[in-house]
mmCIF file of C-alpha atoms in Angstrom:
data_model
loop_
_atom_site.group_PDB
_atom_site.id
_atom_site.type_symbol
_atom_site.label_atom_id
_atom_site.label_comp_id
_atom_site.label_asym_id
_atom_site.label_seq_id
_atom_site.Cartn_x
_atom_site.Cartn_y
_atom_site.Cartn_z
ATOM 1 C CA MET A 89 0.000 0.000 0.000
ATOM 2 C CA LYS A 90 2.900 2.323 0.726
ATOM 3 C CA LYS A 91 4.239 1.874 -2.803
ATOM 4 C CA ILE A 92 0.788 2.499 -4.295
ATOM 5 C CA PHE A 93 0.434 5.594 -2.097
ATOM 6 C CA TRP A 94 3.639 7.159 -3.382
ATOM 7 C CA PHE A 95 2.758 6.206 -6.945
ATOM 8 C CA VAL A 96 -0.572 8.021 -6.543
ATOM 9 C CA ILE A 97 1.294 11.050 -5.191
ATOM 10 C CA LYS A 98 3.562 10.959 -8.225
ATOM 11 C CA GLU A 99 0.550 10.897 -10.584
ATOM 12 C CA LEU A 100 -1.078 13.826 -8.772
ATOM 13 C CA ILE A 101 2.144 15.852 -8.987
ATOM 14 C CA GLN A 102 2.422 15.064 -12.679
ATOM 15 C CA PHE A 103 -1.213 16.073 -13.176
ATOM 16 C CA ARG A 104 -0.634 19.341 -11.305
ATOM 17 C CA ARG A 105 2.283 20.215 -13.578
ATOM 18 C CA ASP A 106 0.060 19.908 -16.644
ATOM 19 C CA ARG A 107 -1.665 23.276 -16.363
ATOM 20 C CA LYS A 108 -3.812 22.751 -19.452
ATOM 21 C CA MET A 109 -5.219 19.526 -18.060
ATOM 22 C CA VAL A 110 -5.900 21.171 -14.680
ATOM 23 C CA ALA A 111 -7.766 24.000 -16.401
ATOM 24 C CA VAL A 112 -9.840 21.613 -18.495
ATOM 25 C CA VAL A 113 -10.708 19.328 -15.572
ATOM 26 C CA PHE A 114 -11.532 21.986 -12.952
ATOM 27 C CA VAL A 115 -12.273 25.263 -14.746
ATOM 28 C CA ALA A 116 -14.147 23.996 -17.835
ATOM 29 C CA PRO A 117 -16.973 22.279 -15.859
ATOM 30 C CA ILE A 118 -17.628 25.469 -13.890
ATOM 31 C CA ILE A 119 -17.737 27.609 -17.038
ATOM 32 C CA GLN A 120 -19.965 25.066 -18.789
ATOM 33 C CA LEU A 121 -22.338 24.895 -15.824
ATOM 34 C CA ILE A 122 -22.703 28.678 -15.807
ATOM 35 C CA LEU A 123 -23.220 28.917 -19.571
ATOM 36 C CA LEU A 124 -25.489 25.916 -19.901
ATOM 37 C CA GLY A 125 -27.412 26.812 -16.767
ATOM 38 C CA TYR A 126 -28.637 29.912 -18.560
ATOM 39 C CA ALA A 127 -28.861 28.334 -22.000
ATOM 40 C CA ALA A 128 -30.854 25.261 -20.900
ATOM 41 C CA ASN A 129 -34.337 26.625 -21.448
ATOM 42 C CA MET A 130 -36.976 24.916 -23.588
ATOM 43 C CA ASP A 131 -39.521 27.740 -23.185
ATOM 44 C CA VAL A 132 -40.252 30.050 -26.104
ATOM 45 C CA LYS A 133 -40.009 33.586 -24.775
ATOM 46 C CA THR A 134 -39.814 35.572 -27.996
ATOM 47 C CA VAL A 135 -42.032 34.751 -30.979
ATOM 48 C CA ASP A 136 -41.037 36.755 -34.060
ATOM 49 C CA THR A 137 -44.344 37.496 -35.775
ATOM 50 C CA TYR A 138 -45.318 38.833 -39.204
ATOM 51 C CA ILE A 139 -48.833 40.281 -39.529
ATOM 52 C CA LEU A 140 -50.859 40.902 -42.671
ATOM 53 C CA ASP A 141 -53.914 42.969 -41.719
ATOM 54 C CA TYR A 142 -56.325 43.190 -44.646
ATOM 55 C CA ASP A 143 -59.076 44.685 -42.455
ATOM 56 C CA ASN A 144 -57.113 47.489 -40.769
ATOM 57 C CA SER A 145 -60.060 48.217 -38.488
ATOM 58 C CA SER A 146 -60.186 49.245 -34.850
ATOM 59 C CA LEU A 147 -61.079 45.671 -33.872
ATOM 60 C CA SER A 148 -58.211 44.127 -35.866
ATOM 61 C CA ARG A 149 -55.803 46.588 -34.244
ATOM 62 C CA ARG A 150 -57.154 45.586 -30.841
ATOM 63 C CA TYR A 151 -56.484 41.954 -31.691
ATOM 64 C CA ILE A 152 -52.898 42.797 -32.708
ATOM 65 C CA SER A 153 -52.453 44.772 -29.473
ATOM 66 C CA SER A 154 -53.635 41.750 -27.477
ATOM 67 C CA LEU A 155 -50.908 39.712 -29.201
ATOM 68 C CA GLN A 156 -48.231 42.247 -28.340
ATOM 69 C CA SER A 157 -49.403 42.654 -24.745
ATOM 70 C CA ASN A 158 -49.152 38.893 -24.279
ATOM 71 C CA GLY A 159 -45.401 39.299 -23.759
ATOM 72 C CA TYR A 160 -44.364 36.497 -26.102
ATOM 73 C CA PHE A 161 -45.306 37.788 -29.542
ATOM 74 C CA LYS A 162 -42.935 40.318 -31.060
ATOM 75 C CA VAL A 163 -44.402 41.876 -34.191
ATOM 76 C CA SER A 164 -41.321 42.132 -36.386
ATOM 77 C CA LYS A 165 -43.111 43.317 -39.507
ATOM 78 C CA PHE A 166 -46.491 44.439 -40.814
ATOM 79 C CA CYS A 167 -46.632 42.861 -44.235
ATOM 80 C CA LYS A 168 -48.162 44.326 -47.376
ATOM 81 C CA ASN A 169 -48.817 41.018 -49.108
ATOM 82 C CA TYR A 170 -48.812 37.254 -48.578
ATOM 83 C CA LYS A 171 -45.427 36.756 -50.233
ATOM 84 C CA GLU A 172 -43.676 38.704 -47.480
ATOM 85 C CA ILE A 173 -44.977 36.199 -44.916
ATOM 86 C CA GLU A 174 -43.836 33.295 -47.101
ATOM 87 C CA LYS A 175 -40.372 34.812 -47.399
ATOM 88 C CA GLY A 176 -40.162 35.539 -43.667
ATOM 89 C CA ILE A 177 -41.011 31.983 -42.629
ATOM 90 C CA SER A 178 -38.820 30.433 -45.326
ATOM 91 C CA SER A 179 -35.783 32.499 -44.298
ATOM 92 C CA GLY A 180 -36.407 31.974 -40.582
ATOM 93 C CA ASP A 181 -36.981 35.669 -39.868
ATOM 94 C CA CYS A 182 -40.317 34.846 -38.265
ATOM 95 C CA ILE A 183 -41.842 31.821 -36.553
ATOM 96 C CA ILE A 184 -45.473 32.698 -37.218
ATOM 97 C CA GLY A 185 -47.461 34.687 -39.752
ATOM 98 C CA ILE A 186 -50.980 35.948 -38.966
ATOM 99 C CA VAL A 187 -53.377 36.964 -41.735
ATOM 100 C CA ILE A 188 -56.442 38.976 -40.657
ATOM 101 C CA PRO A 189 -59.226 38.924 -43.297
ATOM 102 C CA SER A 190 -60.702 42.082 -44.772
ATOM 103 C CA ASN A 191 -64.126 41.460 -43.230
ATOM 104 C CA PHE A 192 -62.810 40.748 -39.727
ATOM 105 C CA GLU A 193 -64.691 43.429 -37.756
ATOM 106 C CA GLN A 194 -67.808 43.232 -39.934
ATOM 107 C CA GLU A 195 -68.159 39.468 -39.523
ATOM 108 C CA ILE A 196 -67.758 39.627 -35.751
ATOM 109 C CA PHE A 197 -70.571 42.154 -35.385
ATOM 110 C CA LYS A 198 -72.717 40.051 -37.706
ATOM 111 C CA LYS A 199 -72.429 37.244 -35.135
ATOM 112 C CA ASN A 200 -70.279 35.218 -37.531
ATOM 113 C CA LYS A 201 -66.854 33.664 -36.867
ATOM 114 C CA PRO A 202 -64.176 35.181 -39.117
ATOM 115 C CA LYS A 203 -61.200 32.932 -39.816
ATOM 116 C CA VAL A 204 -57.809 34.340 -38.857
ATOM 117 C CA GLN A 205 -55.131 32.413 -40.731
ATOM 118 C CA VAL A 206 -52.198 31.340 -38.575
ATOM 119 C CA ILE A 207 -49.121 30.094 -40.480
ATOM 120 C CA LEU A 208 -46.495 28.317 -38.379
ATOM 121 C CA ASP A 209 -42.936 27.272 -39.180
ATOM 122 C CA GLY A 210 -43.165 23.539 -38.467
ATOM 123 C CA SER A 211 -39.466 22.868 -39.092
ATOM 124 C CA ASN A 212 -39.123 23.057 -35.309
ATOM 125 C CA GLY A 213 -41.968 20.861 -34.087
ATOM 126 C CA ASN A 214 -41.503 21.621 -30.383
ATOM 127 C CA LYS A 215 -41.381 25.378 -30.843
ATOM 128 C CA SER A 216 -44.358 25.481 -33.234
ATOM 129 C CA SER A 217 -46.494 23.451 -30.791
ATOM 130 C CA ILE A 218 -45.699 25.884 -27.974
ATOM 131 C CA VAL A 219 -46.406 28.911 -30.176
ATOM 132 C CA LEU A 220 -49.703 27.359 -31.295
ATOM 133 C CA GLY A 221 -50.738 27.135 -27.645
ATOM 134 C CA TYR A 222 -49.833 30.806 -27.178
ATOM 135 C CA ILE A 223 -51.911 31.982 -30.132
ATOM 136 C CA LEU A 224 -54.937 29.936 -29.063
ATOM 137 C CA ASN A 225 -54.732 31.393 -25.544
ATOM 138 C CA VAL A 226 -54.451 34.958 -26.849
ATOM 139 C CA THR A 227 -57.400 34.469 -29.223
ATOM 140 C CA SER A 228 -59.506 32.941 -26.474
ATOM 141 C CA GLY A 229 -58.659 35.784 -24.103
ATOM 142 C CA PHE A 230 -59.464 38.369 -26.784
ATOM 143 C CA GLN A 231 -62.884 36.823 -27.382
ATOM 144 C CA LYS A 232 -63.660 36.788 -23.648
ATOM 145 C CA GLN A 233 -62.694 40.456 -23.415
ATOM 146 C CA LEU A 234 -64.979 41.293 -26.346
ATOM 147 C CA ILE A 235 -67.865 39.451 -24.719
ATOM 148 C CA SER A 236 -67.246 41.238 -21.429
ATOM 149 C CA ASP A 237 -67.159 44.649 -23.129
ATOM 150 C CA GLU A 238 -70.325 44.025 -25.121
ATOM 151 C CA LEU A 239 -72.235 42.656 -22.128
ATOM 152 C CA MET A 240 -71.477 45.851 -20.238
ATOM 153 C CA ARG A 241 -72.556 47.987 -23.184
ATOM 154 C CA PHE A 242 -75.736 46.161 -24.125
ATOM 155 C CA ASP A 243 -76.918 44.963 -20.679
ATOM 156 C CA ASN A 244 -76.617 41.180 -21.089
ATOM 157 C CA PHE A 245 -77.253 41.289 -24.816
ATOM 158 C CA PHE A 246 -74.454 39.692 -26.884
ATOM 159 C CA PRO A 247 -74.477 40.878 -30.502
ATOM 160 C CA ILE A 248 -71.018 39.633 -31.617
ATOM 161 C CA GLY A 249 -69.481 36.453 -32.976
ATOM 162 C CA GLY A 250 -66.252 34.640 -32.183
ATOM 163 C CA ILE A 251 -62.920 34.142 -33.944
ATOM 164 C CA THR A 252 -61.779 30.885 -35.534
ATOM 165 C CA PRO A 253 -57.997 30.475 -35.919
ATOM 166 C CA GLU A 254 -57.272 28.639 -39.163
ATOM 167 C CA ILE A 255 -53.984 26.837 -38.494
ATOM 168 C CA ARG A 256 -51.481 26.107 -41.266
ATOM 169 C CA VAL A 257 -48.202 24.387 -40.320
ATOM 170 C CA TRP A 258 -45.563 24.560 -43.054
ATOM 171 C CA TYR A 259 -42.600 22.209 -43.673
ATOM 172 C CA ASN A 260 -43.717 19.758 -40.973
ATOM 173 C CA PRO A 261 -47.549 19.630 -40.960
ATOM 174 C CA GLU A 262 -47.702 16.711 -38.519
ATOM 175 C CA THR A 263 -45.218 18.518 -36.190
ATOM 176 C CA ILE A 264 -43.167 15.323 -35.947
ATOM 177 C CA THR A 265 -40.163 15.964 -33.696
ATOM 178 C CA ARG A 266 -38.005 13.496 -35.622
ATOM 179 C CA ARG A 267 -38.147 15.656 -38.763
ATOM 180 C CA PHE A 268 -36.670 18.533 -36.809
ATOM 181 C CA LEU A 269 -34.123 16.559 -34.777
ATOM 182 C CA LEU A 270 -32.661 14.201 -37.396
ATOM 183 C CA PRO A 271 -31.003 16.891 -39.566
ATOM 184 C CA GLY A 272 -29.463 18.246 -36.376
ATOM 185 C CA ILE A 273 -28.266 14.780 -35.382
ATOM 186 C CA VAL A 274 -26.592 14.454 -38.798
ATOM 187 C CA ALA A 275 -24.626 17.636 -38.092
ATOM 188 C CA LEU A 276 -23.849 16.423 -34.586
ATOM 189 C CA LEU A 277 -22.461 13.114 -35.832
ATOM 190 C CA LEU A 278 -20.186 14.910 -38.281
ATOM 191 C CA LEU A 279 -18.983 17.121 -35.432
ATOM 192 C CA ILE A 280 -18.303 14.206 -33.061
ATOM 193 C CA ILE A 281 -16.406 12.240 -35.715
ATOM 194 C CA ALA A 282 -14.298 15.059 -37.146
ATOM 195 C CA ILE A 283 -12.955 16.986 -34.154
ATOM 196 C CA PRO A 284 -11.646 14.167 -31.887
ATOM 197 C CA LEU A 285 -10.008 12.322 -34.804
ATOM 198 C CA THR A 286 -8.054 15.325 -35.992
ATOM 199 C CA ALA A 287 -7.392 16.556 -32.442
ATOM 200 C CA MET A 288 -5.101 13.558 -31.987
ATOM 201 C CA ALA A 289 -3.461 13.724 -35.424
ATOM 202 C CA ILE A 290 -0.288 15.706 -34.642
ATOM 203 C CA VAL A 291 -0.060 14.894 -30.939
ATOM 204 C CA ARG A 292 -0.094 11.193 -31.854
ATOM 205 C CA GLU A 293 3.068 11.761 -33.880
ATOM 206 C CA LYS A 294 4.696 13.317 -30.812
ATOM 207 C CA GLU A 295 3.782 10.407 -28.543
ATOM 208 C CA ASN A 296 4.869 7.789 -31.088
ATOM 209 C CA GLY A 297 8.174 9.548 -31.690
ATOM 210 C CA THR A 298 7.563 9.957 -35.422
ATOM 211 C CA ILE A 299 7.291 13.748 -35.352
ATOM 212 C CA GLU A 300 11.035 13.989 -36.073
ATOM 213 C CA GLN A 301 10.537 12.226 -39.410
ATOM 214 C CA ILE A 302 7.983 14.863 -40.368
ATOM 215 C CA LEU A 303 10.240 17.694 -39.194
ATOM 216 C CA VAL A 304 13.125 16.632 -41.449
ATOM 217 C CA SER A 305 10.859 16.307 -44.488
ATOM 218 C CA PRO A 306 10.898 19.095 -47.126
ATOM 219 C CA LEU A 307 7.223 19.813 -46.456
ATOM 220 C CA LYS A 308 6.204 23.262 -45.212
ATOM 221 C CA PRO A 309 3.962 23.632 -42.119
ATOM 222 C CA HIS A 310 0.812 24.410 -44.099
ATOM 223 C CA GLN A 311 1.510 21.400 -46.338
ATOM 224 C CA ILE A 312 1.853 19.120 -43.322
ATOM 225 C CA VAL A 313 -1.385 20.492 -41.862
ATOM 226 C CA ALA A 314 -3.132 19.981 -45.201
ATOM 227 C CA GLY A 315 -1.785 16.446 -45.398
ATOM 228 C CA LYS A 316 -3.181 15.739 -41.936
ATOM 229 C CA LEU A 317 -6.516 17.354 -42.768
ATOM 230 C CA ILE A 318 -7.380 15.911 -46.189
ATOM 231 C CA PRO A 319 -7.637 12.184 -45.209
ATOM 232 C CA PHE A 320 -9.990 12.983 -42.329
ATOM 233 C CA LEU A 321 -11.920 15.333 -44.598
ATOM 234 C CA LEU A 322 -12.566 12.459 -46.996
ATOM 235 C CA ILE A 323 -13.579 10.198 -44.109
ATOM 236 C CA GLY A 324 -15.945 12.874 -42.778
ATOM 237 C CA LEU A 325 -17.578 13.331 -46.190
ATOM 238 C CA ILE A 326 -18.121 9.576 -46.565
ATOM 239 C CA ASP A 327 -19.745 9.472 -43.123
ATOM 240 C CA PHE A 328 -21.878 12.497 -43.994
ATOM 241 C CA ILE A 329 -23.114 10.922 -47.231
ATOM 242 C CA PHE A 330 -23.856 7.680 -45.394
ATOM 243 C CA VAL A 331 -25.937 9.291 -42.614
ATOM 244 C CA ILE A 332 -27.811 11.448 -45.147
ATOM 245 C CA PHE A 333 -28.784 8.305 -47.061
ATOM 246 C CA VAL A 334 -29.917 6.645 -43.826
ATOM 247 C CA MET A 335 -31.983 9.708 -42.921
ATOM 248 C CA ARG A 336 -33.561 9.747 -46.382
ATOM 249 C CA PHE A 337 -34.264 6.080 -47.017
ATOM 250 C CA TRP A 338 -34.501 4.587 -43.514
ATOM 251 C CA PHE A 339 -36.456 7.346 -41.777
ATOM 252 C CA GLY A 340 -38.136 8.619 -44.940
ATOM 253 C CA ILE A 341 -37.262 12.296 -44.470
ATOM 254 C CA GLU A 342 -37.341 13.826 -47.930
ATOM 255 C CA ILE A 343 -34.668 16.348 -48.899
ATOM 256 C CA ARG A 344 -36.644 19.264 -50.336
ATOM 257 C CA GLY A 345 -33.663 21.298 -51.482
ATOM 258 C CA ASN A 346 -30.672 20.820 -53.736
ATOM 259 C CA THR A 347 -28.584 17.765 -52.754
ATOM 260 C CA ILE A 348 -25.441 19.191 -54.402
ATOM 261 C CA LEU A 349 -25.746 22.281 -52.209
ATOM 262 C CA LEU A 350 -26.330 20.019 -49.204
ATOM 263 C CA PHE A 351 -23.154 18.008 -49.755
ATOM 264 C CA SER A 352 -21.142 21.135 -50.594
ATOM 265 C CA THR A 353 -22.094 22.783 -47.312
ATOM 266 C CA GLY A 354 -21.373 19.478 -45.549
ATOM 267 C CA PHE A 355 -17.858 19.712 -46.999
ATOM 268 C CA LEU A 356 -17.468 23.247 -45.604
ATOM 269 C CA PHE A 357 -18.703 22.195 -42.167
ATOM 270 C CA ALA A 358 -16.347 19.197 -42.095
ATOM 271 C CA PHE A 359 -13.496 21.507 -43.186
ATOM 272 C CA SER A 360 -14.158 23.924 -40.304
ATOM 273 C CA ASN A 361 -14.416 21.073 -37.771
ATOM 274 C CA LEU A 362 -11.159 19.518 -38.938
ATOM 275 C CA GLY A 363 -9.480 22.898 -38.615
ATOM 276 C CA ILE A 364 -10.644 23.108 -35.004
ATOM 277 C CA GLY A 365 -9.402 19.579 -34.340
ATOM 278 C CA LEU A 366 -5.982 20.254 -35.837
ATOM 279 C CA PHE A 367 -5.646 23.451 -33.816
ATOM 280 C CA ILE A 368 -6.374 21.466 -30.640
ATOM 281 C CA SER A 369 -3.779 18.929 -31.733
ATOM 282 C CA THR A 370 -1.096 21.606 -32.064
ATOM 283 C CA ILE A 371 -1.677 22.933 -28.512
ATOM 284 C CA SER A 372 -2.010 19.541 -26.768
ATOM 285 C CA LYS A 373 0.806 17.569 -25.197
ATOM 286 C CA SER A 374 -0.899 14.173 -25.193
ATOM 287 C CA GLN A 375 -3.738 12.319 -26.901
ATOM 288 C CA GLN A 376 -5.600 12.212 -23.599
ATOM 289 C CA GLN A 377 -5.383 15.963 -23.254
ATOM 290 C CA ALA A 378 -6.470 16.456 -26.865
ATOM 291 C CA MET A 379 -9.503 14.213 -26.362
ATOM 292 C CA ILE A 380 -10.599 15.952 -23.162
ATOM 293 C CA VAL A 381 -10.183 19.427 -24.691
ATOM 294 C CA SER A 382 -12.079 18.471 -27.858
ATOM 295 C CA VAL A 383 -14.992 16.864 -25.996
ATOM 296 C CA PHE A 384 -15.425 19.080 -22.942
ATOM 297 C CA GLY A 385 -13.950 22.280 -24.309
ATOM 298 C CA ILE A 386 -15.450 22.281 -27.807
ATOM 299 C CA ILE A 387 -18.114 19.663 -28.577
ATOM 300 C CA VAL A 388 -20.273 19.971 -25.444
ATOM 301 C CA PRO A 389 -20.504 23.809 -25.535
ATOM 302 C CA MET A 390 -21.195 23.648 -29.276
ATOM 303 C CA ILE A 391 -24.118 21.264 -28.773
ATOM 304 C CA TYR A 392 -25.794 23.382 -26.123
ATOM 305 C CA LEU A 393 -25.055 26.837 -27.536
ATOM 306 C CA SER A 394 -25.733 26.170 -31.232
ATOM 307 C CA GLY A 395 -29.521 25.901 -30.987
ATOM 308 C CA PHE A 396 -29.474 22.112 -31.410
ATOM 309 C CA VAL A 397 -31.247 21.564 -28.087
ATOM 310 C CA PHE A 398 -32.204 24.960 -26.688
ATOM 311 C CA PRO A 399 -33.495 27.970 -28.711
ATOM 312 C CA ILE A 400 -30.835 30.645 -29.009
ATOM 313 C CA GLU A 401 -33.372 33.464 -28.675
ATOM 314 C CA ASN A 402 -34.228 32.217 -25.163
ATOM 315 C CA MET A 403 -30.651 32.544 -23.937
ATOM 316 C CA PRO A 404 -29.579 35.646 -21.974
ATOM 317 C CA LYS A 405 -28.379 38.557 -24.093
ATOM 318 C CA ILE A 406 -24.864 38.222 -22.691
ATOM 319 C CA ILE A 407 -24.587 34.621 -23.964
ATOM 320 C CA GLN A 408 -26.191 35.022 -27.393
ATOM 321 C CA PRO A 409 -23.114 36.731 -28.987
ATOM 322 C CA ILE A 410 -21.055 33.616 -28.130
ATOM 323 C CA THR A 411 -23.285 31.523 -30.411
ATOM 324 C CA TYR A 412 -22.096 33.497 -33.445
ATOM 325 C CA LEU A 413 -18.641 31.917 -32.979
ATOM 326 C CA ILE A 414 -20.001 28.373 -33.305
ATOM 327 C CA PRO A 415 -19.961 26.863 -36.837
ATOM 328 C CA LEU A 416 -22.575 24.279 -35.813
ATOM 329 C CA ARG A 417 -25.144 27.061 -35.455
ATOM 330 C CA TYR A 418 -24.849 28.000 -39.126
ATOM 331 C CA PHE A 419 -24.734 24.429 -40.371
ATOM 332 C CA LEU A 420 -27.914 23.581 -38.444
ATOM 333 C CA GLU A 421 -29.665 26.491 -40.171
ATOM 334 C CA ILE A 422 -28.341 25.278 -43.533
ATOM 335 C CA LEU A 423 -29.300 21.630 -42.977
ATOM 336 C CA ARG A 424 -32.821 22.360 -41.760
ATOM 337 C CA GLY A 425 -33.276 24.974 -44.447
ATOM 338 C CA ILE A 426 -32.273 22.629 -47.286
ATOM 339 C CA VAL A 427 -33.835 19.416 -45.937
ATOM 340 C CA LEU A 428 -37.101 20.750 -44.502
ATOM 341 C CA LYS A 429 -37.759 24.024 -46.325
ATOM 342 C CA GLY A 430 -36.062 23.521 -49.678
ATOM 343 C CA ASN A 431 -34.020 26.701 -49.263
ATOM 344 C CA GLY A 432 -31.281 27.570 -51.732
ATOM 345 C CA ILE A 433 -28.284 29.869 -51.926
ATOM 346 C CA ASN A 434 -30.511 32.963 -51.954
ATOM 347 C CA GLU A 435 -31.684 32.193 -48.401
ATOM 348 C CA LEU A 436 -28.505 30.600 -47.049
ATOM 349 C CA TRP A 437 -25.654 32.568 -48.637
ATOM 350 C CA LEU A 438 -24.663 34.296 -45.374
ATOM 351 C CA GLN A 439 -24.400 31.034 -43.407
ATOM 352 C CA ILE A 440 -22.395 29.441 -46.237
ATOM 353 C CA ILE A 441 -19.923 32.343 -46.348
ATOM 354 C CA LEU A 442 -19.487 32.240 -42.564
ATOM 355 C CA LEU A 443 -18.804 28.487 -42.658
ATOM 356 C CA LEU A 444 -16.169 29.047 -45.344
ATOM 357 C CA CYS A 445 -14.562 31.819 -43.291
ATOM 358 C CA PHE A 446 -14.457 29.590 -40.194
ATOM 359 C CA GLY A 447 -12.799 26.799 -42.171
ATOM 360 C CA ILE A 448 -10.130 29.082 -43.667
ATOM 361 C CA ALA A 449 -9.473 30.798 -40.328
ATOM 362 C CA PHE A 450 -8.981 27.548 -38.419
ATOM 363 C CA PHE A 451 -6.716 26.180 -41.158
ATOM 364 C CA VAL A 452 -4.556 29.321 -40.991
ATOM 365 C CA PHE A 453 -4.436 29.245 -37.172
ATOM 366 C CA SER A 454 -3.429 25.576 -37.228
ATOM 367 C CA SER A 455 -0.633 26.286 -39.738
ATOM 368 C CA ILE A 456 0.682 29.223 -37.680
ATOM 369 C CA ARG A 457 0.521 27.246 -34.458
ATOM 370 C CA PHE A 458 2.238 24.239 -36.034
ATOM 371 C CA ARG A 459 5.041 26.498 -37.255
ATOM 372 C CA LYS A 460 5.582 27.621 -33.655
ATOM 373 C CA VAL A 461 5.642 24.002 -32.514
ATOM 374 C CA LEU A 462 8.407 23.288 -35.026
ATOM 375 C CA HIS A 463 10.528 26.072 -33.588
#
């Protein structure tokens, strides 16, 4: 036992000397708990709403005011035509579009039930179900308020009709959660495969003692980094194609958009992930350290802060800017846009450019860092 005791002491001393490992093991969980404690929220607090008011009457304006006073609905735009609502939902600028008919006020006072069209973005089944509950509650409350007002005015005589929400759910009419989650899981699998594999690429050479053979080669640092990246890039693309085929033919989720664009953006996402992995590999001293950094320092925060599980708009304002630094956020928007909505380059050009920039930046950082390692 005495020998084991001193061996344990030796391991603890060795662990203490590895400052990066100490930071990852003790500091990272605290930071993650703080970040994820705020980010872990399934409620929908802000509902970006487009409204097309054909009636433009005092009663329709009251109905819109009841939506705004609810605290959840944020009227982002008053549309002039139906196409603006279509564009808003397709691009993700709004979650819900509300169309008030031209005879809204007239029909109510004729004791009829005018139909208010409610168009929901069903690409996120959980969010659309919650928003549907909100709109039904607001409409019900508005009708009760109308009844109360009219009873007071006409002394128990009720001369008005009700309102019938006409629900239309786009892109996922059955609000099946699997249709929303599976594209995200595809992105997640590509993330989990790419980063840990490449994170151990260069550090493995150090541990095996073969790094010297690479150092004496005529290859330049960026060429060595490219040589490490390309094989894993090919492996990542093969995995991506495989899981897309499984999603399409096993689960029956139809790809509405362009498959060439889908695989091209998959290439960009894999490229950015491999760049992150290689950068981790250049700053790690061991494969164990590289694995811990890649999983706990990169993958876990990416999953929770990218919008894969929790809506970004529900996160505190101080955390939301961090999500713009996560490539997974943009690839999730691209995947769900292409697979569920049939979006093209016109709707996704910004996310595609950002993915490309991330990939180039991480490749450059890895090359610069590797050059420092050589010296």
